[in-house]
CSV table of C-alpha atoms and ligand atoms in Angstrom, one decimal:
chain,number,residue,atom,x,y,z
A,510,UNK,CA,14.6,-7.2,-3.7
A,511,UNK,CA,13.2,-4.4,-1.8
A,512,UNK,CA,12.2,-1.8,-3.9
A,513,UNK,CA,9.0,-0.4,-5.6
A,514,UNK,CA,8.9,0.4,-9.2
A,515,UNK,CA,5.7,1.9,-10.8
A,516,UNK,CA,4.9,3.6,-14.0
A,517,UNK,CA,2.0,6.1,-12.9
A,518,UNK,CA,-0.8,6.4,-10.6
A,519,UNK,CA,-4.1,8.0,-11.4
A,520,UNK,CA,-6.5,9.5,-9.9
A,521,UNK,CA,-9.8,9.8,-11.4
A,522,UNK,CA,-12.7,11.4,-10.0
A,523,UNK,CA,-16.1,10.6,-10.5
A,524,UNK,CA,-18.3,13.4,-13.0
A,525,UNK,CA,-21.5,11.5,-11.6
A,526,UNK,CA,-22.3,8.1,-10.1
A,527,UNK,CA,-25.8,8.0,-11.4
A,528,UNK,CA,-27.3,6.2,-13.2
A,529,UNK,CA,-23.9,5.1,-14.0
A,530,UNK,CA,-20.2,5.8,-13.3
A,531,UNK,CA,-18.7,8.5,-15.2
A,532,UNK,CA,-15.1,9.2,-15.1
A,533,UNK,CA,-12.9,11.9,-15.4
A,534,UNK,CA,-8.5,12.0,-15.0
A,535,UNK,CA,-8.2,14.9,-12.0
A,536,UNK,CA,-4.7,14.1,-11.0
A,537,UNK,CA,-2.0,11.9,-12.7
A,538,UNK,CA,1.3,11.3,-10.7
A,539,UNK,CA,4.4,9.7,-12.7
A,540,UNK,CA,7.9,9.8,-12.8
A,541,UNK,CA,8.0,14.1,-13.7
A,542,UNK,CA,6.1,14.9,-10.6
A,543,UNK,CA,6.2,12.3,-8.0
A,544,UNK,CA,8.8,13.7,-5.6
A,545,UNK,CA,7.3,17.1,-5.9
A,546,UNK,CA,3.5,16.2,-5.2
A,547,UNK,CA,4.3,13.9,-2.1
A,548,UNK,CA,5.7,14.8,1.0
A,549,UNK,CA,8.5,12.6,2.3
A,550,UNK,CA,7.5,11.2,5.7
A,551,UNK,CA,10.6,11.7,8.3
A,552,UNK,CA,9.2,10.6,11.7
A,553,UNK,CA,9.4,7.3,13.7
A,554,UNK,CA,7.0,4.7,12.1
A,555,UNK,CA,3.6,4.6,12.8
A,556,UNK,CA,3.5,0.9,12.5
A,557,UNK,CA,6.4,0.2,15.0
A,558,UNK,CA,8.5,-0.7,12.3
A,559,UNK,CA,12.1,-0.9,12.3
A,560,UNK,CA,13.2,1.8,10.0
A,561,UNK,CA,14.3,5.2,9.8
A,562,UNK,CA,12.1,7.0,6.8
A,563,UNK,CA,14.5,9.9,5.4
A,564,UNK,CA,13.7,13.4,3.6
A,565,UNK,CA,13.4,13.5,0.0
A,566,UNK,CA,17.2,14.7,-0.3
A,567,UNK,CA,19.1,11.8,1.8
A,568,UNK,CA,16.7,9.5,-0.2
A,569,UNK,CA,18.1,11.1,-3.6
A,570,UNK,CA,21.4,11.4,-2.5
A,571,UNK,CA,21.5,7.8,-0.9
A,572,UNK,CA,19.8,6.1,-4.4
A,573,UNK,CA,16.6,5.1,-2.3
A,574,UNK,CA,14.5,6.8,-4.8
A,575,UNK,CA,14.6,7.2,-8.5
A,576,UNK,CA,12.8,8.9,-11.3
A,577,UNK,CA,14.4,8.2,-14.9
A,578,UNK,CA,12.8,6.5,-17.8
A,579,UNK,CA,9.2,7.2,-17.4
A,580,UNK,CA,9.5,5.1,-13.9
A,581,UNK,CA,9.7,6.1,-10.2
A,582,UNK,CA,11.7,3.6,-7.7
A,583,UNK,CA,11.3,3.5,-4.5
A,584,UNK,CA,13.4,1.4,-2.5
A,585,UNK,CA,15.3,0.9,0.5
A,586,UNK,CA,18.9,0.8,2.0
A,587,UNK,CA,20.8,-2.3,0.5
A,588,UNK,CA,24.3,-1.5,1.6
A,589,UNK,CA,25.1,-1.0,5.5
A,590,UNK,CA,24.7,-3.1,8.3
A,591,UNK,CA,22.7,-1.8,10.8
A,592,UNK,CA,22.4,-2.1,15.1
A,593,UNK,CA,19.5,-4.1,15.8
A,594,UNK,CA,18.6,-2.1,19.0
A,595,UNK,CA,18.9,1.1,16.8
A,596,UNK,CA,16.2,3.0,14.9
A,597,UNK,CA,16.3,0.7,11.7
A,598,UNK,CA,17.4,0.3,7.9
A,599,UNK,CA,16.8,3.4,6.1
A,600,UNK,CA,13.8,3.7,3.4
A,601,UNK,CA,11.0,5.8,2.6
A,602,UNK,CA,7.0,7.3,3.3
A,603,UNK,CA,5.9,9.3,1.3
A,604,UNK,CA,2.1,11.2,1.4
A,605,UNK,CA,0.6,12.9,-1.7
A,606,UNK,CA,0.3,16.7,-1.1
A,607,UNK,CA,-3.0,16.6,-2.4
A,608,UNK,CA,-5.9,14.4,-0.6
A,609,UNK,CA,-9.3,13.0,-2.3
A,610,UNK,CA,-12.4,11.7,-1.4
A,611,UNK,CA,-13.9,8.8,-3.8
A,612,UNK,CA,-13.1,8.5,-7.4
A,613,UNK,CA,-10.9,5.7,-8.9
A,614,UNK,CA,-7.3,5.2,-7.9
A,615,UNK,CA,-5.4,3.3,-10.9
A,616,UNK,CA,-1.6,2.2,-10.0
A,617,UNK,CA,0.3,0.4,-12.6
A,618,UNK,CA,3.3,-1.2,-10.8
A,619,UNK,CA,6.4,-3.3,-12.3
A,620,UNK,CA,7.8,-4.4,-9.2
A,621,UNK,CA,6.8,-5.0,-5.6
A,622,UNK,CA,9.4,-5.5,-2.5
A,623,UNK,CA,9.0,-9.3,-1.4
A,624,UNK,CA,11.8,-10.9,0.8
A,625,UNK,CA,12.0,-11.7,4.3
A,626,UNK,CA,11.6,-8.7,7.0
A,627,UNK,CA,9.5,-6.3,4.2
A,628,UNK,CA,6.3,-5.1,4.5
A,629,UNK,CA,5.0,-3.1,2.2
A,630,UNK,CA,2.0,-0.8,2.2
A,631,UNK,CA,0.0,1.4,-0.5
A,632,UNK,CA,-2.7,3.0,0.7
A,633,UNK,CA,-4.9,6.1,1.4
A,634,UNK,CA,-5.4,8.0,5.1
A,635,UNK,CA,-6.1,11.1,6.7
A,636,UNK,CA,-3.0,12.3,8.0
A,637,UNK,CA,-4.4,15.5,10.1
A,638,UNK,CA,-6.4,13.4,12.5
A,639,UNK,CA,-5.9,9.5,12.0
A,640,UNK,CA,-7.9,7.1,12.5
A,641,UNK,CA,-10.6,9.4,12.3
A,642,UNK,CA,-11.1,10.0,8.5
A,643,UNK,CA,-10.0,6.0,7.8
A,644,UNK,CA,-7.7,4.0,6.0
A,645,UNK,CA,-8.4,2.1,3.0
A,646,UNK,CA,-5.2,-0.5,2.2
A,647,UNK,CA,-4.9,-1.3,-1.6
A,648,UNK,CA,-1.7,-3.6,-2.1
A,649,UNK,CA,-0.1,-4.7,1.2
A,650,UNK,CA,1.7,-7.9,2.5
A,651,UNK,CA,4.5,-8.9,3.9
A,652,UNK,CA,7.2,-11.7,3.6
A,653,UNK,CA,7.4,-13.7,1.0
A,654,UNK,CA,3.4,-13.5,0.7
A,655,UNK,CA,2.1,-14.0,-3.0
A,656,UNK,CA,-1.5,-12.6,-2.3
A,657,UNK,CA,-2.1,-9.5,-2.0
A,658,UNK,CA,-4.2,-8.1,1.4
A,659,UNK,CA,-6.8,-5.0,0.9
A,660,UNK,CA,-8.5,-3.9,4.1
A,661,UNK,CA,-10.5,-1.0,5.3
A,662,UNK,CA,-10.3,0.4,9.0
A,663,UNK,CA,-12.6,2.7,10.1
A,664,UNK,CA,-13.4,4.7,13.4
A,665,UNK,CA,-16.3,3.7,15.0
A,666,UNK,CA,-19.1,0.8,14.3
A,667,UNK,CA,-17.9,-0.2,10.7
A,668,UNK,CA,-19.4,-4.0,9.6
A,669,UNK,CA,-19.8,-5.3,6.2
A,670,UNK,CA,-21.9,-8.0,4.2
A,671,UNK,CA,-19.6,-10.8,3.9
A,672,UNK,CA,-21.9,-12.0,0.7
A,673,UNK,CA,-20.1,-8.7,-1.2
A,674,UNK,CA,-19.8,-10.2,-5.0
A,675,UNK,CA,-15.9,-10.2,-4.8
A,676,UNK,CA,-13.6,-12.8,-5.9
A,677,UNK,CA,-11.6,-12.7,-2.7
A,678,UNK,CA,-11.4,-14.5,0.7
A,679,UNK,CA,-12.2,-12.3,4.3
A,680,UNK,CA,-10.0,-12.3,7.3
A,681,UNK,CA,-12.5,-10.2,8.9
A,682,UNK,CA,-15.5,-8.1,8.2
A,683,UNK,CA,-15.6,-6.0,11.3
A,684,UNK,CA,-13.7,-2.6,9.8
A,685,UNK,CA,-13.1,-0.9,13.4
A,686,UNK,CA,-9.7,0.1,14.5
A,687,UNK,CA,-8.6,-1.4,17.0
A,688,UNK,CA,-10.3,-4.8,16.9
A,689,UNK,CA,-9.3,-7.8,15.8
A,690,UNK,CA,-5.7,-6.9,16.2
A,691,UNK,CA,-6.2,-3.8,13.8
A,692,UNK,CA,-6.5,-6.2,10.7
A,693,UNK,CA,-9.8,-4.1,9.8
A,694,UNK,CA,-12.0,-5.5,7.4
A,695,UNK,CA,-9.7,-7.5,4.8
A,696,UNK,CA,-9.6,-9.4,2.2
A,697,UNK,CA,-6.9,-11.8,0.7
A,698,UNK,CA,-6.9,-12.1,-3.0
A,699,UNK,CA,-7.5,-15.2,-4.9
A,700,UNK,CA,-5.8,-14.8,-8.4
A,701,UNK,CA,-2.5,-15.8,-8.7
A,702,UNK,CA,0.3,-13.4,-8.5
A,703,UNK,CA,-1.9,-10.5,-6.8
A,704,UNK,CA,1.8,-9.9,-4.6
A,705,UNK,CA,5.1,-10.6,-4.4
A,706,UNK,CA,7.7,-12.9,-6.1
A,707,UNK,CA,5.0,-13.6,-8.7
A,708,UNK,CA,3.6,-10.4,-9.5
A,709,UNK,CA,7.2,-9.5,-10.1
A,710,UNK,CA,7.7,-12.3,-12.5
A,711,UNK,CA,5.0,-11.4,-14.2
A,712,UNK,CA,6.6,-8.2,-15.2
A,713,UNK,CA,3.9,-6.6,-12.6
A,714,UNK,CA,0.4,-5.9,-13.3
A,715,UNK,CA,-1.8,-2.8,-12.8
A,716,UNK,CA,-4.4,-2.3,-9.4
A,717,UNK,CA,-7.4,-0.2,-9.0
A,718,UNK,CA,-9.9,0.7,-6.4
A,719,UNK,CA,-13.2,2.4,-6.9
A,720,UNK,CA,-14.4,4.3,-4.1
A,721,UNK,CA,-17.8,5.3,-4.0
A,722,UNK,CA,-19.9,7.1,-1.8
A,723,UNK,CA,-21.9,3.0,-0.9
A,724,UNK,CA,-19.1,0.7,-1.8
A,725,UNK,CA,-15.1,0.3,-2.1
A,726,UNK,CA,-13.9,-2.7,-4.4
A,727,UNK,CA,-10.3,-3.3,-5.2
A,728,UNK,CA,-8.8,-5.8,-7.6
A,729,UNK,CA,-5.7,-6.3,-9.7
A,730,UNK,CA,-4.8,-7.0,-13.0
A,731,UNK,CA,-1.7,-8.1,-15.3
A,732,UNK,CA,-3.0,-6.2,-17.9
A,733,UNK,CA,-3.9,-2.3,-17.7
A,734,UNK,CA,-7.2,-2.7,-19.1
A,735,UNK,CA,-10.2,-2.0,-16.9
A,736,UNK,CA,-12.3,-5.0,-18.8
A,737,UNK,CA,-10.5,-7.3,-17.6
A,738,UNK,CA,-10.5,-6.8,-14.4
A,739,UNK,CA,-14.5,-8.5,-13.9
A,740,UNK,CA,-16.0,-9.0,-10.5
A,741,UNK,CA,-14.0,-7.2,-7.5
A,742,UNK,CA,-11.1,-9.2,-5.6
A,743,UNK,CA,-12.4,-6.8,-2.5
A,744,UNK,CA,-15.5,-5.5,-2.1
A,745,UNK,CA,-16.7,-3.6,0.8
A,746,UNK,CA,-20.3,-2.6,0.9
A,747,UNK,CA,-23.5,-2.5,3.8
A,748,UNK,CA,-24.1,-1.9,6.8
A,749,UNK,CA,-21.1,0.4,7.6
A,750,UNK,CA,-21.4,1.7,4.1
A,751,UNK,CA,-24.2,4.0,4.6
A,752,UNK,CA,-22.4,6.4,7.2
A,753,UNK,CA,-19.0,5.9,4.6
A,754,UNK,CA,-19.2,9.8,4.2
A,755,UNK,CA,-18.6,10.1,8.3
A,756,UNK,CA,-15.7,7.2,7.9
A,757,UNK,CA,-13.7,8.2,5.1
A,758,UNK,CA,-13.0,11.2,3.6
A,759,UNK,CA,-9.6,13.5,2.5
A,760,UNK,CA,-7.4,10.7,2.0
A,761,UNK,CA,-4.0,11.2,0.8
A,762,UNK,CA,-2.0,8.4,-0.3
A,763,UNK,CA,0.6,6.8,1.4
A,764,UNK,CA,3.3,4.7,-0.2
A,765,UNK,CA,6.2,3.3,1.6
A,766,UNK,CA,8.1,0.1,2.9
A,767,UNK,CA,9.0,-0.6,6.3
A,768,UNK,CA,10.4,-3.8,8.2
A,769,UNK,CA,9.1,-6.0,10.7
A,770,UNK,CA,7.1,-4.5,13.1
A,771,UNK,CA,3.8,-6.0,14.1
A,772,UNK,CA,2.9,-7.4,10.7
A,773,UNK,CA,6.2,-8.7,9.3
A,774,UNK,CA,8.4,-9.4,12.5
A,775,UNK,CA,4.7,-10.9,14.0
A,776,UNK,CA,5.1,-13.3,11.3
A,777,UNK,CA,8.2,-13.2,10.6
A,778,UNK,CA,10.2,-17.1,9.7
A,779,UNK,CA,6.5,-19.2,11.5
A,780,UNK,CA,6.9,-21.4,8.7
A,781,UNK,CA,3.6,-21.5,6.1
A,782,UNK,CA,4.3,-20.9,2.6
A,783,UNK,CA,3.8,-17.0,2.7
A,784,UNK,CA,6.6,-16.8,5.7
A,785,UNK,CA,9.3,-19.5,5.6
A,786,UNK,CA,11.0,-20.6,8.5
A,787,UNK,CA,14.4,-19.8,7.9
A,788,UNK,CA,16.8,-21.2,10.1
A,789,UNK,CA,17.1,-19.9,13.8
A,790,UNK,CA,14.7,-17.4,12.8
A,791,UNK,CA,11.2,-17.0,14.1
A,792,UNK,CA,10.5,-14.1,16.0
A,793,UNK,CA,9.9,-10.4,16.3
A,794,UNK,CA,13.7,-10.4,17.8
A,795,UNK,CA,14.8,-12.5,14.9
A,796,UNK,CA,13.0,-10.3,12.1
A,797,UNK,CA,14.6,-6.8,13.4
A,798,UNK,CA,18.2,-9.2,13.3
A,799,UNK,CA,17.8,-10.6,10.0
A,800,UNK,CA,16.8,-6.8,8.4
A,801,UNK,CA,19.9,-5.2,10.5
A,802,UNK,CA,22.5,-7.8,9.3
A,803,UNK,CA,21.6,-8.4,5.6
A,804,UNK,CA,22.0,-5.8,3.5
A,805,UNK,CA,22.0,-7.7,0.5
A,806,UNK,CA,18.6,-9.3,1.2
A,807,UNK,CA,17.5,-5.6,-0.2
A,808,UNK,CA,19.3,-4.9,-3.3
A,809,UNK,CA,17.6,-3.7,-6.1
A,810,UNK,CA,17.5,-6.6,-8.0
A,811,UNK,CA,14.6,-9.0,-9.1
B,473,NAG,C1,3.0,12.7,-16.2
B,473,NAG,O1,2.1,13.4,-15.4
B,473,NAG,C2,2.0,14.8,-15.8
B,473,NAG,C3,1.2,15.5,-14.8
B,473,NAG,O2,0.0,15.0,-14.6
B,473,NAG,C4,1.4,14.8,-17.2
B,473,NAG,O3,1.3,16.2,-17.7
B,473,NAG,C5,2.3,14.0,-18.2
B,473,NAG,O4,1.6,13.9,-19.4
B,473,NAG,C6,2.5,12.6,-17.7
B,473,NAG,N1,3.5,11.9,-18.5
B,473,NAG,C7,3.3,10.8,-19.0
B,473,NAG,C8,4.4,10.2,-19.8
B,473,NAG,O5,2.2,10.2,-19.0
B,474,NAG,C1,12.6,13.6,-11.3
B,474,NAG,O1,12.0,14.4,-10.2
B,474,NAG,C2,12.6,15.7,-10.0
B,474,NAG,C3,12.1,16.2,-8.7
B,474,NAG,O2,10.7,16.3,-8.7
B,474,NAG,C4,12.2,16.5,-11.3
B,474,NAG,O3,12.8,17.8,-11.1
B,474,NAG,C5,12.7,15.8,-12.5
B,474,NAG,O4,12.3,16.5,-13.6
B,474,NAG,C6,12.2,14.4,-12.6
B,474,NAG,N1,12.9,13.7,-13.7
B,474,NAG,C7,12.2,13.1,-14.7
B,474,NAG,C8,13.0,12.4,-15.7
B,474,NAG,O5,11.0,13.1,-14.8
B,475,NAG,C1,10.6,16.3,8.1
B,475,NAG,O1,9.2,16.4,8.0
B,475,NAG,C2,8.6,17.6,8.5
B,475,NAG,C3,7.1,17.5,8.5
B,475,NAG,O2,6.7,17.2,7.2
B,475,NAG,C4,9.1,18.7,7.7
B,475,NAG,O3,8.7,20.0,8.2
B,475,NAG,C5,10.7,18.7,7.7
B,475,NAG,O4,11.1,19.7,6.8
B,475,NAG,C6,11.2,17.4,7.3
B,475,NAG,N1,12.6,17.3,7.5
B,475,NAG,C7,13.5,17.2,6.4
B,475,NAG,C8,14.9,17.2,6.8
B,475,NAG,O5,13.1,17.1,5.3
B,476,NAG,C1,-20.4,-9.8,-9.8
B,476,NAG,O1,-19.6,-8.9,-10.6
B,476,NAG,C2,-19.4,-9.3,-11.9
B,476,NAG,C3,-18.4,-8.3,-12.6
B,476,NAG,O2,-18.8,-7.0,-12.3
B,476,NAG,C4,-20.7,-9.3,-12.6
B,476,NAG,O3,-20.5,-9.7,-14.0
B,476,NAG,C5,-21.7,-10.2,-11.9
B,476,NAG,O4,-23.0,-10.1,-12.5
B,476,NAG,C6,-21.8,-9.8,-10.4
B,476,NAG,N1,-22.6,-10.8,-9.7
B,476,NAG,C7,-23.5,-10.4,-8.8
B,476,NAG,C8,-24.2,-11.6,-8.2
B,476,NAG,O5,-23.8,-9.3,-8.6
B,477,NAG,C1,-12.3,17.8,3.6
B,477,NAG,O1,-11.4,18.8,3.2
B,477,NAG,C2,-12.1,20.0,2.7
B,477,NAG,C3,-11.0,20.9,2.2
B,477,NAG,O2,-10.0,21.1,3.1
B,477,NAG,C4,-12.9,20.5,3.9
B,477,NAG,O3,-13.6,21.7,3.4
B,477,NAG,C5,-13.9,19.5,4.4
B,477,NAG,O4,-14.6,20.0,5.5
B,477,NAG,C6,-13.2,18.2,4.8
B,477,NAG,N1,-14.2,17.2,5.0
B,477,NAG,C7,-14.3,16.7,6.2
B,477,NAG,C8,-15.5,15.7,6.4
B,477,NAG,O5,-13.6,17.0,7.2
């Protein structure tokens, strides 16, 4: 159940943010130009994951990735069995081409990996120089986690109002990398399937996050219809917000799915709702053996 299946992302930019937001579409990626716009990712994971992320053609060749029917997959190996003490099950990164600073990023997903072992993570970055241009996470989580996480992380004194009008709950509202475990400044969505087994259920929904040059807010939707979206899940505004320009800036996005490593093999099988203990699981050891040996934990299918 580990793949991603989206319809488009959009990219809108802002024609002017006073006195009030005006949008216009600057880039649109969907299933015709995907794979030529980002750059497939082929080094070791960042995240300490246990994976192996592979060029564009071993993904195509392999069926990781596909791009008919108006929809792009992105998924991950579902066949092999793999050596735990090797690099990891095969699946993919990739990094748009082009990178922005603010505007409104739209995604309109069908289907997001869920299952023991996966973690997955959309979200925007410098790449030249991280961390210090930021990272802003839109949909991430791991396990079998039905909320969906947003967090920012920032270089550098980075706090936020925790009275931000947003819908959602805070793990933390100190954004620096680094502390707190690197969690940044998150916050956990409230609405029912924001992530995971119920989103997909659902038959997906759509997510958006404004980024201005005083506030980012994210939310999510089962419906692609901005009105209905109403107060921010996330909202992330003052103090740190008035050096946002030094903190974040030429993002590209990131999309990809990885396995274990300090976020899913952390939590990996401790037992709460979002990670069930499985049996004779429950550690970072356990995680890396559950993803090499079970193939079929990853198919394609809901
Ligand atoms: C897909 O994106 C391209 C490039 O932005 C655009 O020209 C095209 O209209 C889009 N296709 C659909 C079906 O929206
Ligand atoms: C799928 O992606 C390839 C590579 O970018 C592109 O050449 C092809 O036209 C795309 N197919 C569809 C149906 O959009
Ligand atoms: C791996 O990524 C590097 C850096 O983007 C790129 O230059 C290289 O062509 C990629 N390798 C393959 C096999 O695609
Ligand atoms: C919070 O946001 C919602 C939706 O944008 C808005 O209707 C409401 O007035 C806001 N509340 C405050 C206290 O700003
Ligand atoms: C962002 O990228 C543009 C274009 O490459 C560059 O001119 C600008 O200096 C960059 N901004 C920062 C803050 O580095």
């Amino acid at each position: 159940m580990a793949r991603l299946k989206a319809a488009s992302v959009l990219i809108v930019q802002f024609l002017s943010q006073a006195p009030a937001l005006q949008y216009q579409l600057i880039q649109e990626y969907n299933a015709s130009n995907i794979f030529e716009e980002f750059n497939f990712f082929n080094g070791s994971d960042p995240t300490g994951g246990f994976v192996q992320y592979v060029p564009f053609d071993v993904a195509a060749n392999t069926q990781l990735i596909g791009n008919g029917s108006d929809q792009i997959y992105l998924g991950v190996d579902s066949s092999n069995i793999y050596t735990p003490g090797g690099p990891g099950r095969p699946s993919v990164r990739i990094e748009s081409k082009l990178t922005f600073t603010e505007g409104l990023f739209v995604i309109d997903l069908l289907h997001v990996p869920v299952g023991c072992g996966t973690w997955l993570a959309l979200w925007t970055t410098g790449l030249s120089s991280w961390p210090a241009d930021g990272e802003i996470g839109i949909i991430e989580n791991v396990n079998d986690a039905r909320s969906n996480n947003a967090a920012i992380h920032a270089k550098g004194e980075c706090s936020v109002l925790d009275t931000a009008n947003q819908t959602g709950t805070w793990k933390s509202t100190d954004c620096i990398i680094n502390h707190d475990d690197n969690q940044g400044c998150g916050t956990v969505f409230t609405e029912p399937a924001s992530f995971g087994a119920d989103f997909n259920t659902n038959g997906g929904g759509v997510y958006a996050m404004e980024w201005t040059s005083s506030s980012i807010r994210s939310g999510s939707s089962p419906l692609p219809d901005s009105d209905t979206f109403g107060a921010p899940s996330a909202s992330v505004e003052g103090p740190c917000s008035a050096s946002f320009g030094e903190k974040f800036f030429n993002h590209s996005i990131v999309i990809d799915t990885t396995f274990c490593g300090g976020w899913a093999g952390g939590t990996f099988g401790t037992g709460t709702s979002a990670y069930p203990l499985k049996e004779g699981l429950g550690s970072l050891d356990s995680c890396v053996d559950y993803v090499a040996s079970n193939p079929g934990a990853f198919t394609w299918g809901v």
